[in-house]
mmCIF file of C-alpha atoms and ligand atoms in Angstrom:
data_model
loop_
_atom_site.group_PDB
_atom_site.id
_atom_site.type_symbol
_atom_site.label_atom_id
_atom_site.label_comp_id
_atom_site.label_asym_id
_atom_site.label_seq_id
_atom_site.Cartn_x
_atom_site.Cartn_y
_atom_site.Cartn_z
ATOM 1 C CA UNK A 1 190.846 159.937 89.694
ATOM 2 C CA UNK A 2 190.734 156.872 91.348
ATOM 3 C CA UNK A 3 188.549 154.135 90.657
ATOM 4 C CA UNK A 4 185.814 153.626 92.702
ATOM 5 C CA UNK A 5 186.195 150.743 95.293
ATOM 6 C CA UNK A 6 184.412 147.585 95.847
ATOM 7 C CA UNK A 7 184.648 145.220 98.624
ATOM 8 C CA UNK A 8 183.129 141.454 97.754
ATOM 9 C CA UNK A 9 182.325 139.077 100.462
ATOM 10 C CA UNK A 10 180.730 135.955 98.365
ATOM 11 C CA UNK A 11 180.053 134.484 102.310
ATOM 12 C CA UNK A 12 179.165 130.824 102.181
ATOM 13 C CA UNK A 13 176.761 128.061 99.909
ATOM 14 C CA UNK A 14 175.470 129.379 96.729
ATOM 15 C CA UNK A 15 177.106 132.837 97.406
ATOM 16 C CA UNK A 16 180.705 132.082 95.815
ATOM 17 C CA UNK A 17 179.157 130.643 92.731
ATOM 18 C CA UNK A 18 177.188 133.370 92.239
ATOM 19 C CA UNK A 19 179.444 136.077 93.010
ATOM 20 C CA UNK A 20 182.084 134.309 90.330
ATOM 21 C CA UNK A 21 179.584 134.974 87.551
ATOM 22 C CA UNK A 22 179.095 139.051 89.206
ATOM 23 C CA UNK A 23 182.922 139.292 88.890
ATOM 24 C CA UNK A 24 182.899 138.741 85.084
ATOM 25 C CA UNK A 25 180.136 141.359 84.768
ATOM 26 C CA UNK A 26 182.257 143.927 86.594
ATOM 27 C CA UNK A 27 185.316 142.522 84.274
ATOM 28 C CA UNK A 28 182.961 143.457 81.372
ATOM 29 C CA UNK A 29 182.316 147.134 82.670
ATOM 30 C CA UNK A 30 186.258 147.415 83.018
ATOM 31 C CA UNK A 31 186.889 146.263 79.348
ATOM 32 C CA UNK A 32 184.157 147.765 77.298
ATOM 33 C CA UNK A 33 183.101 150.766 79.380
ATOM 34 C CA UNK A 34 185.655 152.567 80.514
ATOM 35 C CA UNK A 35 184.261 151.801 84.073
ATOM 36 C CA UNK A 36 187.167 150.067 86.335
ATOM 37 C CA UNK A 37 186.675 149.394 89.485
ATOM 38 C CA UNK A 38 189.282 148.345 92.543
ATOM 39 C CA UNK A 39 188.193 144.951 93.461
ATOM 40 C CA UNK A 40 189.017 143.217 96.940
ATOM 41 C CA UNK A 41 187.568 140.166 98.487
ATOM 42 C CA UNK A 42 187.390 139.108 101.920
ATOM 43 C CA UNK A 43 185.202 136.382 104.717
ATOM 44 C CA UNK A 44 181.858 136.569 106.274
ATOM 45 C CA UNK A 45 179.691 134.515 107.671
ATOM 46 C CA UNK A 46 180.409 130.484 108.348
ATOM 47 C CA UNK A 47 183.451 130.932 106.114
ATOM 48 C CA UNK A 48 185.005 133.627 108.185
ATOM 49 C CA UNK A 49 183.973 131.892 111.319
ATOM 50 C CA UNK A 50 185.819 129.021 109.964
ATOM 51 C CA UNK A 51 188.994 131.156 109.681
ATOM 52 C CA UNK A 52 188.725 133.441 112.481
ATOM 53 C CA UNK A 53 186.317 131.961 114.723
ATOM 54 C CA UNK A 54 183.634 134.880 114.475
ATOM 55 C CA UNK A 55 181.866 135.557 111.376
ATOM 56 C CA UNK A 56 183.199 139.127 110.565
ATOM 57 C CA UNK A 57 186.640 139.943 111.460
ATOM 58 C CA UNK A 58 187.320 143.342 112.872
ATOM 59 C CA UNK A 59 189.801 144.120 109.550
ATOM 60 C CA UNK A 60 186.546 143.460 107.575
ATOM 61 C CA UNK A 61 184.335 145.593 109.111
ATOM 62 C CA UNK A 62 186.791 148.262 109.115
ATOM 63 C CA UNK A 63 187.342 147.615 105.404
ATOM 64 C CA UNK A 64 183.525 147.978 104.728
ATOM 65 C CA UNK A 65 183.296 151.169 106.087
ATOM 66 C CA UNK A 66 185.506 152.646 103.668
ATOM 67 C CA UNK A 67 184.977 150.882 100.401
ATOM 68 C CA UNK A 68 182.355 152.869 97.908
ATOM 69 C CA UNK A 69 180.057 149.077 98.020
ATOM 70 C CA UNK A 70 180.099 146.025 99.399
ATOM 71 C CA UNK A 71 178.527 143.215 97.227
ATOM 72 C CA UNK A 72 177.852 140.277 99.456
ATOM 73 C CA UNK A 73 176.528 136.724 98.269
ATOM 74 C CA UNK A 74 174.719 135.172 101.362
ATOM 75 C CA UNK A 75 175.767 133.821 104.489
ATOM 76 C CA UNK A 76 174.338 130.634 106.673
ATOM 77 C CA UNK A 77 174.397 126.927 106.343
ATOM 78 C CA UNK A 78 173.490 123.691 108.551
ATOM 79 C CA UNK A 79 177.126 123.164 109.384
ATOM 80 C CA UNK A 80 176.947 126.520 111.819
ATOM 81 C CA UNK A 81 173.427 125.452 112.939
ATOM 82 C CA UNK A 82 174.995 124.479 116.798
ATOM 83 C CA UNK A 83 177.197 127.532 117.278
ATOM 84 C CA UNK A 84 176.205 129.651 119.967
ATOM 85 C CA UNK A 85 174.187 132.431 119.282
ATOM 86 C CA UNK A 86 176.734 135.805 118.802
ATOM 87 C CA UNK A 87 178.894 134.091 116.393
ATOM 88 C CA UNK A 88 176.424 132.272 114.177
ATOM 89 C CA UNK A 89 176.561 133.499 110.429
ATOM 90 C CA UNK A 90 173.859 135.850 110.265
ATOM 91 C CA UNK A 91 175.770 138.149 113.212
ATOM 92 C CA UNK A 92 178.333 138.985 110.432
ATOM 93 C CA UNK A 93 175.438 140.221 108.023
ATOM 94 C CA UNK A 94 173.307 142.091 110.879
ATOM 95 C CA UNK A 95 176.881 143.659 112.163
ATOM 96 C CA UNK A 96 177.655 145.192 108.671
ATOM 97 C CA UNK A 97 174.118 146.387 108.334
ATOM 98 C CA UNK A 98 174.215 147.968 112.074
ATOM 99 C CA UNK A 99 177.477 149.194 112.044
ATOM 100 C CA UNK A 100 177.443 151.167 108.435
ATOM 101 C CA UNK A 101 174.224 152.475 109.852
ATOM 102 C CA UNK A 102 172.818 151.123 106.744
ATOM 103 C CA UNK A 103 168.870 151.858 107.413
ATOM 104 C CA UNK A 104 166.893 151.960 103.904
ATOM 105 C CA UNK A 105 166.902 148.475 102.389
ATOM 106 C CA UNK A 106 165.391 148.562 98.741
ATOM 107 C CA UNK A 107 163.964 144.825 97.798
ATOM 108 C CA UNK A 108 162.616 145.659 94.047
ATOM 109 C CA UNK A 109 160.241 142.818 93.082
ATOM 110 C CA UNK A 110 159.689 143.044 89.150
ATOM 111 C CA UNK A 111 157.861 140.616 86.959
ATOM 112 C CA UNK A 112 159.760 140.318 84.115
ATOM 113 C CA UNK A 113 157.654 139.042 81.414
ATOM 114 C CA UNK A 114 159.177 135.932 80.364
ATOM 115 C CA UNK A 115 158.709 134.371 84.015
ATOM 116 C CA UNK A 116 155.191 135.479 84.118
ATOM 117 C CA UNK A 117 153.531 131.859 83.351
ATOM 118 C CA UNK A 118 156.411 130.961 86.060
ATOM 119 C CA UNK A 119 155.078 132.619 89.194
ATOM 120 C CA UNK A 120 152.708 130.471 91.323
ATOM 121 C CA UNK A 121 150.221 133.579 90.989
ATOM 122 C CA UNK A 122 147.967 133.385 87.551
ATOM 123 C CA UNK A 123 149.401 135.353 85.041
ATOM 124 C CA UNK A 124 147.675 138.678 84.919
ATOM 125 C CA UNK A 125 147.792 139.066 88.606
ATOM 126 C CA UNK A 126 151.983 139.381 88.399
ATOM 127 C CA UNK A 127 152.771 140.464 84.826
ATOM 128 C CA UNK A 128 154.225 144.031 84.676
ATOM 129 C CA UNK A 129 154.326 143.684 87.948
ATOM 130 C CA UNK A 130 156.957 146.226 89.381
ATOM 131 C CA UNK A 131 157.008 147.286 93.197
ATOM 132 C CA UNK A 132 159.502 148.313 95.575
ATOM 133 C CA UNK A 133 160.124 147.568 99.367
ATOM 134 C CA UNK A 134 161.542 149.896 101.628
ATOM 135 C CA UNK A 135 162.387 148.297 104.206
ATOM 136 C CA UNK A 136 163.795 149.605 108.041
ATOM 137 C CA UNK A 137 167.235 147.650 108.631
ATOM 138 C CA UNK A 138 169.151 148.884 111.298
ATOM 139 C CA UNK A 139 166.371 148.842 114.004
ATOM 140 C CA UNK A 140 163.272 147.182 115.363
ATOM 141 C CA UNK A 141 162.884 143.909 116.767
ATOM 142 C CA UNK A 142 165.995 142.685 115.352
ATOM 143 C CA UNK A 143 168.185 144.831 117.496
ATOM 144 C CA UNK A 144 166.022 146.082 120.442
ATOM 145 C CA UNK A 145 167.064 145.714 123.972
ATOM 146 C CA UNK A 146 166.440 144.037 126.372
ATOM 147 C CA UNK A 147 166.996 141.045 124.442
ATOM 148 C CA UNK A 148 168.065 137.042 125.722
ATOM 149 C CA UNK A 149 166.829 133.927 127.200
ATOM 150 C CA UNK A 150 166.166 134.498 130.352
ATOM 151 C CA UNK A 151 165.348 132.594 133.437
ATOM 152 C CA UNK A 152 161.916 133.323 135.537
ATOM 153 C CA UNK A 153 160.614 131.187 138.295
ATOM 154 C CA UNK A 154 160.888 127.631 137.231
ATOM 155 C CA UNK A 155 160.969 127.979 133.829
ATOM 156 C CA UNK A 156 162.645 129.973 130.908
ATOM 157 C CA UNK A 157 161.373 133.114 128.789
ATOM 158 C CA UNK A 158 162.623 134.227 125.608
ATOM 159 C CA UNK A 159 162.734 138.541 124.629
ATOM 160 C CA UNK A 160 163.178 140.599 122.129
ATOM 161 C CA UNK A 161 161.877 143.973 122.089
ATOM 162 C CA UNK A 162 160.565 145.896 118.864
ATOM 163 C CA UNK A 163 161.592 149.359 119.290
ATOM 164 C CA UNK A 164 161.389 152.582 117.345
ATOM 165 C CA UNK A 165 162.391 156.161 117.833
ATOM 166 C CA UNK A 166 160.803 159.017 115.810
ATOM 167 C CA UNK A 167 164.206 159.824 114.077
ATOM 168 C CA UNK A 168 164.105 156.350 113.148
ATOM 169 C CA UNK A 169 161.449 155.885 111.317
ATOM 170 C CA UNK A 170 161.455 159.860 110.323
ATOM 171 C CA UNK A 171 164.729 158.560 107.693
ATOM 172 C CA UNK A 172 162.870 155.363 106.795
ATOM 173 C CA UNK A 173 160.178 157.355 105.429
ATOM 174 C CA UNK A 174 161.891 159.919 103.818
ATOM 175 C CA UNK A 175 164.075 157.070 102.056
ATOM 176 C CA UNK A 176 160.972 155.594 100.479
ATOM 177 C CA UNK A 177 158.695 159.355 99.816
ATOM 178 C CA UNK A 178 161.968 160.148 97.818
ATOM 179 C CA UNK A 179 161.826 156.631 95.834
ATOM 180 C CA UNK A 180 158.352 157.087 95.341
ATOM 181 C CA UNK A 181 158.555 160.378 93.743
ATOM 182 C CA UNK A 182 160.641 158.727 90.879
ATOM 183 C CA UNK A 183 158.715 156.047 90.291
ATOM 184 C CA UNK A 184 154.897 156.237 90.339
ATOM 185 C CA UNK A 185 154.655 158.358 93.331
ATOM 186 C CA UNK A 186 152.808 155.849 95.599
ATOM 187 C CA UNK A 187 153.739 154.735 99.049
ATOM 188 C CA UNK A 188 152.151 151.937 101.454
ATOM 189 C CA UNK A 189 153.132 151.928 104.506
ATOM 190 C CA UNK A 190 152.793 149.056 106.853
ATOM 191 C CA UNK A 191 152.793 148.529 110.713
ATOM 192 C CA UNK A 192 150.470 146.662 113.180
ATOM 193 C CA UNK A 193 149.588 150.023 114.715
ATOM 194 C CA UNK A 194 146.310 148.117 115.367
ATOM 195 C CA UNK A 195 148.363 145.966 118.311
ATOM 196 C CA UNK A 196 151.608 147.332 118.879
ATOM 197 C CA UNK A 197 152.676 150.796 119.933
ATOM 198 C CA UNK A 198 155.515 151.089 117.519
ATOM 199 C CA UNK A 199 152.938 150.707 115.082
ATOM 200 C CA UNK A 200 150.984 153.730 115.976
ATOM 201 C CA UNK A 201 154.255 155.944 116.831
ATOM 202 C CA UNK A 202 155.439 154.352 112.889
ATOM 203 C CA UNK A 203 152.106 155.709 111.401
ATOM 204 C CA UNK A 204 151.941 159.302 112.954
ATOM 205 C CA UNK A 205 155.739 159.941 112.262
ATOM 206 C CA UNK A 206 155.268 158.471 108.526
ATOM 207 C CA UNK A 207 151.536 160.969 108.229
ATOM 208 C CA UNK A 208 154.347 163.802 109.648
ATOM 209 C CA UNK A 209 156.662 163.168 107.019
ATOM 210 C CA UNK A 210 154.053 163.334 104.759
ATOM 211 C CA UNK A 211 152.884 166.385 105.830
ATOM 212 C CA UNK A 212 155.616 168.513 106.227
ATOM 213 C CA UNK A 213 157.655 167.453 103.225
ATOM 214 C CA UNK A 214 155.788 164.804 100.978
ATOM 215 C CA UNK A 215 152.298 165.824 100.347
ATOM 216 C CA UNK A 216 152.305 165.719 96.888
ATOM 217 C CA UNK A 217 153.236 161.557 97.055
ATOM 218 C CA UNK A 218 150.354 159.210 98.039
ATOM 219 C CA UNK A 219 150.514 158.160 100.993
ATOM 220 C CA UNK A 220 148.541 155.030 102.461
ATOM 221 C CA UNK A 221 148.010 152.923 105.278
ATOM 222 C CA UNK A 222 147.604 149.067 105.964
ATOM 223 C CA UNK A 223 148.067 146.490 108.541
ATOM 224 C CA UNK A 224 151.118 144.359 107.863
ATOM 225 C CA UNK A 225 148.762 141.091 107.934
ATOM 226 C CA UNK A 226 146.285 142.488 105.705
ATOM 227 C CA UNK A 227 149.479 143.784 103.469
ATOM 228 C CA UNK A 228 150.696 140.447 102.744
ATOM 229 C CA UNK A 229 147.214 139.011 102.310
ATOM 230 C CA UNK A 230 146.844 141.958 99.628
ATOM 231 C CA UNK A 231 150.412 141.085 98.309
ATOM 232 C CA UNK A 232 149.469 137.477 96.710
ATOM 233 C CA UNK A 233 145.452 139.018 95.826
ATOM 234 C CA UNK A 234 146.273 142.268 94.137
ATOM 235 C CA UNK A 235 150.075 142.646 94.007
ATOM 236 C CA UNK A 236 149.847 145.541 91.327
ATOM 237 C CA UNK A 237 147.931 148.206 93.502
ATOM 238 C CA UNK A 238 151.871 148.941 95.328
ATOM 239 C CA UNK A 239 154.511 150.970 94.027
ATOM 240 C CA UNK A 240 156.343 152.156 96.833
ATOM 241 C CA UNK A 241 155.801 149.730 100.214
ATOM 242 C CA UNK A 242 157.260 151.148 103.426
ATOM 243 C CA UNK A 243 157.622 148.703 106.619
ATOM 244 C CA UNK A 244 159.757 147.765 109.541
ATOM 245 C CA UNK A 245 162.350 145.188 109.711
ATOM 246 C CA UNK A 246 161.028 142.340 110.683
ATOM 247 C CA UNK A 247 157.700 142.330 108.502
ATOM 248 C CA UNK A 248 159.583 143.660 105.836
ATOM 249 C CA UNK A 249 161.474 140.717 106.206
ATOM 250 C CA UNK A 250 158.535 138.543 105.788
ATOM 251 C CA UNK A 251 157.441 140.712 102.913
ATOM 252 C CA UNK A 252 160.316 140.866 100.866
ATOM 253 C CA UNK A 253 159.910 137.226 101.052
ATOM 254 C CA UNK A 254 156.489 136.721 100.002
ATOM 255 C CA UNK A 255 156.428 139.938 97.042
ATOM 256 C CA UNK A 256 159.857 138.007 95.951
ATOM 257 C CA UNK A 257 157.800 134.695 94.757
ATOM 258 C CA UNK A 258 155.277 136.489 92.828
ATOM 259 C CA UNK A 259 158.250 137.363 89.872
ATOM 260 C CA UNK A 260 158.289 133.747 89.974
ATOM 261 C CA UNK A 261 161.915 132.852 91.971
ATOM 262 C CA UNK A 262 163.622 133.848 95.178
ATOM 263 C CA UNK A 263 166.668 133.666 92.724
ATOM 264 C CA UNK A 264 165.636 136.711 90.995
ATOM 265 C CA UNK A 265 165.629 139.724 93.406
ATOM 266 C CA UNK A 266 167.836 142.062 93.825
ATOM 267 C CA UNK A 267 168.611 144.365 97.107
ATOM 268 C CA UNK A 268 170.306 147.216 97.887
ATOM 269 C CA UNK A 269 171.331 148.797 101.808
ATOM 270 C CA UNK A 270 171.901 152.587 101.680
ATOM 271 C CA UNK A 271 172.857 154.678 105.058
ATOM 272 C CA UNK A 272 174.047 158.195 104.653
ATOM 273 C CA UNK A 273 176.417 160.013 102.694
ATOM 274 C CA UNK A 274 180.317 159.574 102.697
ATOM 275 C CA UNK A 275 182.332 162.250 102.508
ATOM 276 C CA UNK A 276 182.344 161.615 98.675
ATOM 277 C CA UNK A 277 178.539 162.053 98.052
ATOM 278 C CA UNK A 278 178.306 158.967 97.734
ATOM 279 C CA UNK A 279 175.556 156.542 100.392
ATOM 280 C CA UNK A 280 177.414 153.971 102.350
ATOM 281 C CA UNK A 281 175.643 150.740 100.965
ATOM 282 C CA UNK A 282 175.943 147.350 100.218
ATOM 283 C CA UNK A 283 174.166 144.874 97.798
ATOM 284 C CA UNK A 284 172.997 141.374 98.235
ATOM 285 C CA UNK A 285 170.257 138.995 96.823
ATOM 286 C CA UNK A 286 167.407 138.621 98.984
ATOM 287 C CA UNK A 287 168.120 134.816 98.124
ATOM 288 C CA UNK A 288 170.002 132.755 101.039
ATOM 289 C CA UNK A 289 172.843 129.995 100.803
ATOM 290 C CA UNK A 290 171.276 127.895 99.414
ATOM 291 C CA UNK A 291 173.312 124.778 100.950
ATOM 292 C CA UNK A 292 170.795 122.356 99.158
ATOM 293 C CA UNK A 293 172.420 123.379 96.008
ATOM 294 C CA UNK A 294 175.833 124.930 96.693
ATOM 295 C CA UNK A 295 178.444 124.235 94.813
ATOM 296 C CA UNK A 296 176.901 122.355 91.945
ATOM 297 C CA UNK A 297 176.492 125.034 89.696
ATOM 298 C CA UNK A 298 172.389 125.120 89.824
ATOM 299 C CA UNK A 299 172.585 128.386 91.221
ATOM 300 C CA UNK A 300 170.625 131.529 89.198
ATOM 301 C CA UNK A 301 173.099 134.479 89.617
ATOM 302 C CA UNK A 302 170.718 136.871 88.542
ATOM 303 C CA UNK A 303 170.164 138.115 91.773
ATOM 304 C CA UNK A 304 172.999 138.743 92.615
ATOM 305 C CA UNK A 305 173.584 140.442 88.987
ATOM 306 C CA UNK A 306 171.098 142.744 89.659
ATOM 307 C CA UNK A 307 172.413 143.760 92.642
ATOM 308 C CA UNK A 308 175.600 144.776 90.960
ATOM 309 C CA UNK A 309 173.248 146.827 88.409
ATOM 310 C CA UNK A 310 171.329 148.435 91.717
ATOM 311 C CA UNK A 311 175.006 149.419 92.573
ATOM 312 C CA UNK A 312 175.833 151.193 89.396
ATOM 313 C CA UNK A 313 173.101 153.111 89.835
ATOM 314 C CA UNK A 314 172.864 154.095 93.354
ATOM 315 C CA UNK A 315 176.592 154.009 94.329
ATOM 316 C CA UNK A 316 178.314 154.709 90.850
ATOM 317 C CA UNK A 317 175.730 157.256 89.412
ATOM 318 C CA UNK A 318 175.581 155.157 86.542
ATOM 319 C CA UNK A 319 171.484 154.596 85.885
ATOM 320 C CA UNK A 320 172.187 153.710 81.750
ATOM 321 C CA UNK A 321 174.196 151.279 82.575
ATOM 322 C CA UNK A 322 172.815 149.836 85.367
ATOM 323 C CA UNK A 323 169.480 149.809 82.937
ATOM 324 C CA UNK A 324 171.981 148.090 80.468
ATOM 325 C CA UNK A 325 172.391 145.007 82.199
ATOM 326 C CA UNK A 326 169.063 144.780 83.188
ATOM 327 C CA UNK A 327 168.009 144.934 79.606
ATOM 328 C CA UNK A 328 170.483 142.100 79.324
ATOM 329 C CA UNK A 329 169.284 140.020 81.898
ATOM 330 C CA UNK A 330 165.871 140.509 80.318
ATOM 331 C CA UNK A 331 166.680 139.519 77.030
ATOM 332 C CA UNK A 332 168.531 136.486 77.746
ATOM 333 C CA UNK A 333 164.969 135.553 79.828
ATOM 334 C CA UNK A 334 163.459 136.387 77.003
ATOM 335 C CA UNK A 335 165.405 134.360 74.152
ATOM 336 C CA UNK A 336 164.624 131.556 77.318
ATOM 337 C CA UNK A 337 167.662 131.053 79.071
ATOM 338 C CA UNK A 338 166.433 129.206 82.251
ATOM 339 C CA UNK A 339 168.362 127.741 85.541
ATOM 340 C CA UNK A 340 166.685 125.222 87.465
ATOM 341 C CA UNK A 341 164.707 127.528 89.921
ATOM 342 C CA UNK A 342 163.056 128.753 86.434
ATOM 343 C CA UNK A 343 161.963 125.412 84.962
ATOM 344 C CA UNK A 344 159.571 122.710 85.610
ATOM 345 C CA UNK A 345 160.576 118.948 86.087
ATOM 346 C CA UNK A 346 159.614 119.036 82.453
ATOM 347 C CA UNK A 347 161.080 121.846 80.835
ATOM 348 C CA UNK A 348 164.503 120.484 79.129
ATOM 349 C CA UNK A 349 167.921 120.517 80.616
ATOM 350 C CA UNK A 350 168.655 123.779 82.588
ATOM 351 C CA UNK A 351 171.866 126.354 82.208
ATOM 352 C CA UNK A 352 174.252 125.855 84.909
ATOM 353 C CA UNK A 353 175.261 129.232 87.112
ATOM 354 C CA UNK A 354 178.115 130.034 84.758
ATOM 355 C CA UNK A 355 176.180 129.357 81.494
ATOM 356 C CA UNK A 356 173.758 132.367 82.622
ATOM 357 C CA UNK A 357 176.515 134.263 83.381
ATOM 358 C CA UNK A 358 177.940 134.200 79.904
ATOM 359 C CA UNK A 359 175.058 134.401 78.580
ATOM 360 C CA UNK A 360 174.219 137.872 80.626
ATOM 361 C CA UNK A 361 177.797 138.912 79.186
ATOM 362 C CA UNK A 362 177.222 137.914 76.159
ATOM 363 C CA UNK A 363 173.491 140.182 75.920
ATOM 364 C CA UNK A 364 175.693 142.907 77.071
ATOM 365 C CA UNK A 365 178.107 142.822 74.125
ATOM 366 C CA UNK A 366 175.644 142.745 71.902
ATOM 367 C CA UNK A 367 173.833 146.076 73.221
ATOM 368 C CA UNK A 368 177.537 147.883 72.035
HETATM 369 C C1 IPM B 1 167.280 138.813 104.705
HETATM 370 C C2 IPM B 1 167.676 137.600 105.511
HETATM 371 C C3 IPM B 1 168.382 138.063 106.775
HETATM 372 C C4 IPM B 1 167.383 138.834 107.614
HETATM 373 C C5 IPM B 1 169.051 136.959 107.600
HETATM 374 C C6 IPM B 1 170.018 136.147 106.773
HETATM 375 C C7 IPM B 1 169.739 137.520 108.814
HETATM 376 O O1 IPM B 1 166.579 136.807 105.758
HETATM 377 O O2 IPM B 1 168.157 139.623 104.386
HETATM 378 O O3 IPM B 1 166.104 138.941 104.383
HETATM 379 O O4 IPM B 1 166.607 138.246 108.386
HETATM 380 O O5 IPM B 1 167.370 140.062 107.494
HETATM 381 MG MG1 MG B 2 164.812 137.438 104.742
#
């Protein structure tokens, strides 16, 4: 049989550096697993712009849509700030999303317990901390229509529309009821039903889910402000939390700090099956491009690690090993390799990106 195929777009800032240290992980799998895959690499964001003058050539795209993953680093950067609108970076991300369809975006957030005295949160608020956002991507506010800047009277107005059909959020919630029953069978969900009519069509289609097909999860409700307020006060009460684009946006964000660095998390973009069983998906940190920092080697790769691990196990079928490597990243945490985003000012000399890297590779030769 073939091996399974992987398409890597490392994009632009921190994402090459990171997605170096991903490639020797994968290199690892090849050598000592008997788990090969068919690499290929290819341009999005400012770097394909650069090349092709939009950030996702149509070859790309095409290309995406029949790999078995896409790994992408991150995209953006202050040199693309002035482009016009359609071609900026973040249109090559939101196409791939949109175009594989790719609705049910899993942002783990998990305190690992060697960062615990790292979060900004005291301690026993975030350790053993270990939730999961499901969150809508191919809908909502960040593709509604109508949508522009548009001019009215003597002035101009700005639109975007938030916009949900039942079938919509009807997969959304079955995405994270199915999750849920796996892990500790709890789902949140979270709307502004309290101001917005997507938010009351979100929570009768989520308690009809439930209903029909999920009643033996718990199911809960809460306002999205009062979500993230409960996020920082009482993060352990979530296992499952199921929201919208845009605020899960916000609260991937916010639930990423309390494991104590952006650099940390770990996502992963499933749509529906391909005609090999297998989800269309792709997996990217949650982290951005970091420009501050790119190319110096500061970076943490874990995030993007994980998201490699979050493929094994949702694309490749391969939960042991995907919980192999993130027993490694653990440990080396644990023995206290640190980047920068993981210190203080005071802490000693940090690893560089490709120090963690070995040092991941290294964990995972030792589990053998
Ligand atoms: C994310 C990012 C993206 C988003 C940007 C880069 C378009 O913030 O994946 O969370 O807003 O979805
Ligand atoms: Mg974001």
């Amino acid at each position: 049989m073939a091996n399974p195929s992987i398409l890597i777009l490392p994009g632009d800032g921190i994402g090459a550096e990171v997605m170096v240290e991903v490639r020797k992980i994968i290199d690892w799998y090849g050598a000592n697993r008997d788990l090969s895959f068919d690499v290929s690499e290819d341009l999005v964001g400012g770097s394909a712009y650069d090349k092709h003058g939009v950030p996702l050539h149509d070859d790309t795209m095409a290309h995406a849509q029949e790999v078995d993953a896409v790994l992408l680093g991150a995209v953006g950067g202050p040199a693309y700030d002035d482009l016009d609108f359609s071609v900026k970076p973040e249109r090559g991300l939101l196409r791939l999303r949109k175009e594989m369809d790719l609705f049910a975006n899993l942002r783990p957030a998990q305190c690992f317990d060697a960062l615990a005295d790292f979060s900004s949160l005291k301690k026993d608020i975030v350790s053993g901390l270990d939730i999961m956002i499901v969150r809508e991507l191919t809908s909502g506010v960040y593709f509604g229509e109508p949508r522009g800047i548009f001019e009215e009277g003597n002035e101009r107005v700005g639109i975007n529309t938030q916009r949900y059909t039942e079938s919509e959020i009807d997969r959304a919630a079955r995405a994270a009821f199915e999750l849920a029953r796996k892990r500790n069978n709890k789902v949140c969900s979270m709307e502004k039903a309290n101001v917005m009519e997507s938010g009351i069509l979100w929570r009768e289609v989520v308690t009809k889910v439930h209903q029909a097909d999920y009643a033996d999860v718990q199911l809960s409700h809460m306002y999205a402000d009062n979500g993230a307020m409960q996020l920082v006060r009482a993060p352990k009460q979530f296992d499952v939390i199921l929201t919208d684009n845009l605020f899960g946006d916000i609260l991937s964000d916010c639930a990423a700090m309390l494991t104590g660095s952006l650099g940390m998390l770990p996502s992963a973009s499933l749509g529906a099956p391909m005609a090999n069983g297998r989800p269309k998906a792709l997996y990217e940190p949650v982290h951005g491009s970091a420009p501050d920092i790119a190319g110096q080697g500061k970076a943490n790769p874990i995030a993007c690690i994980l998201s490699f691990a979050m493929a094994l196990r949702y694309s490749f079928d391969q939960g042991d090993e995907a919980t192999r490597l993130e027993n490694a990243v653990e440990k080396v945490l644990a023995d206290g390799a640190r980047t920068g985003d993981l210190m203080g000012p005071e802490d000693g000399t940090p690893l560089s990106t490709s120090q963690m890297g070995d040092a991941i590779v290294e964990a995972l030769s030792a589990s053998l």
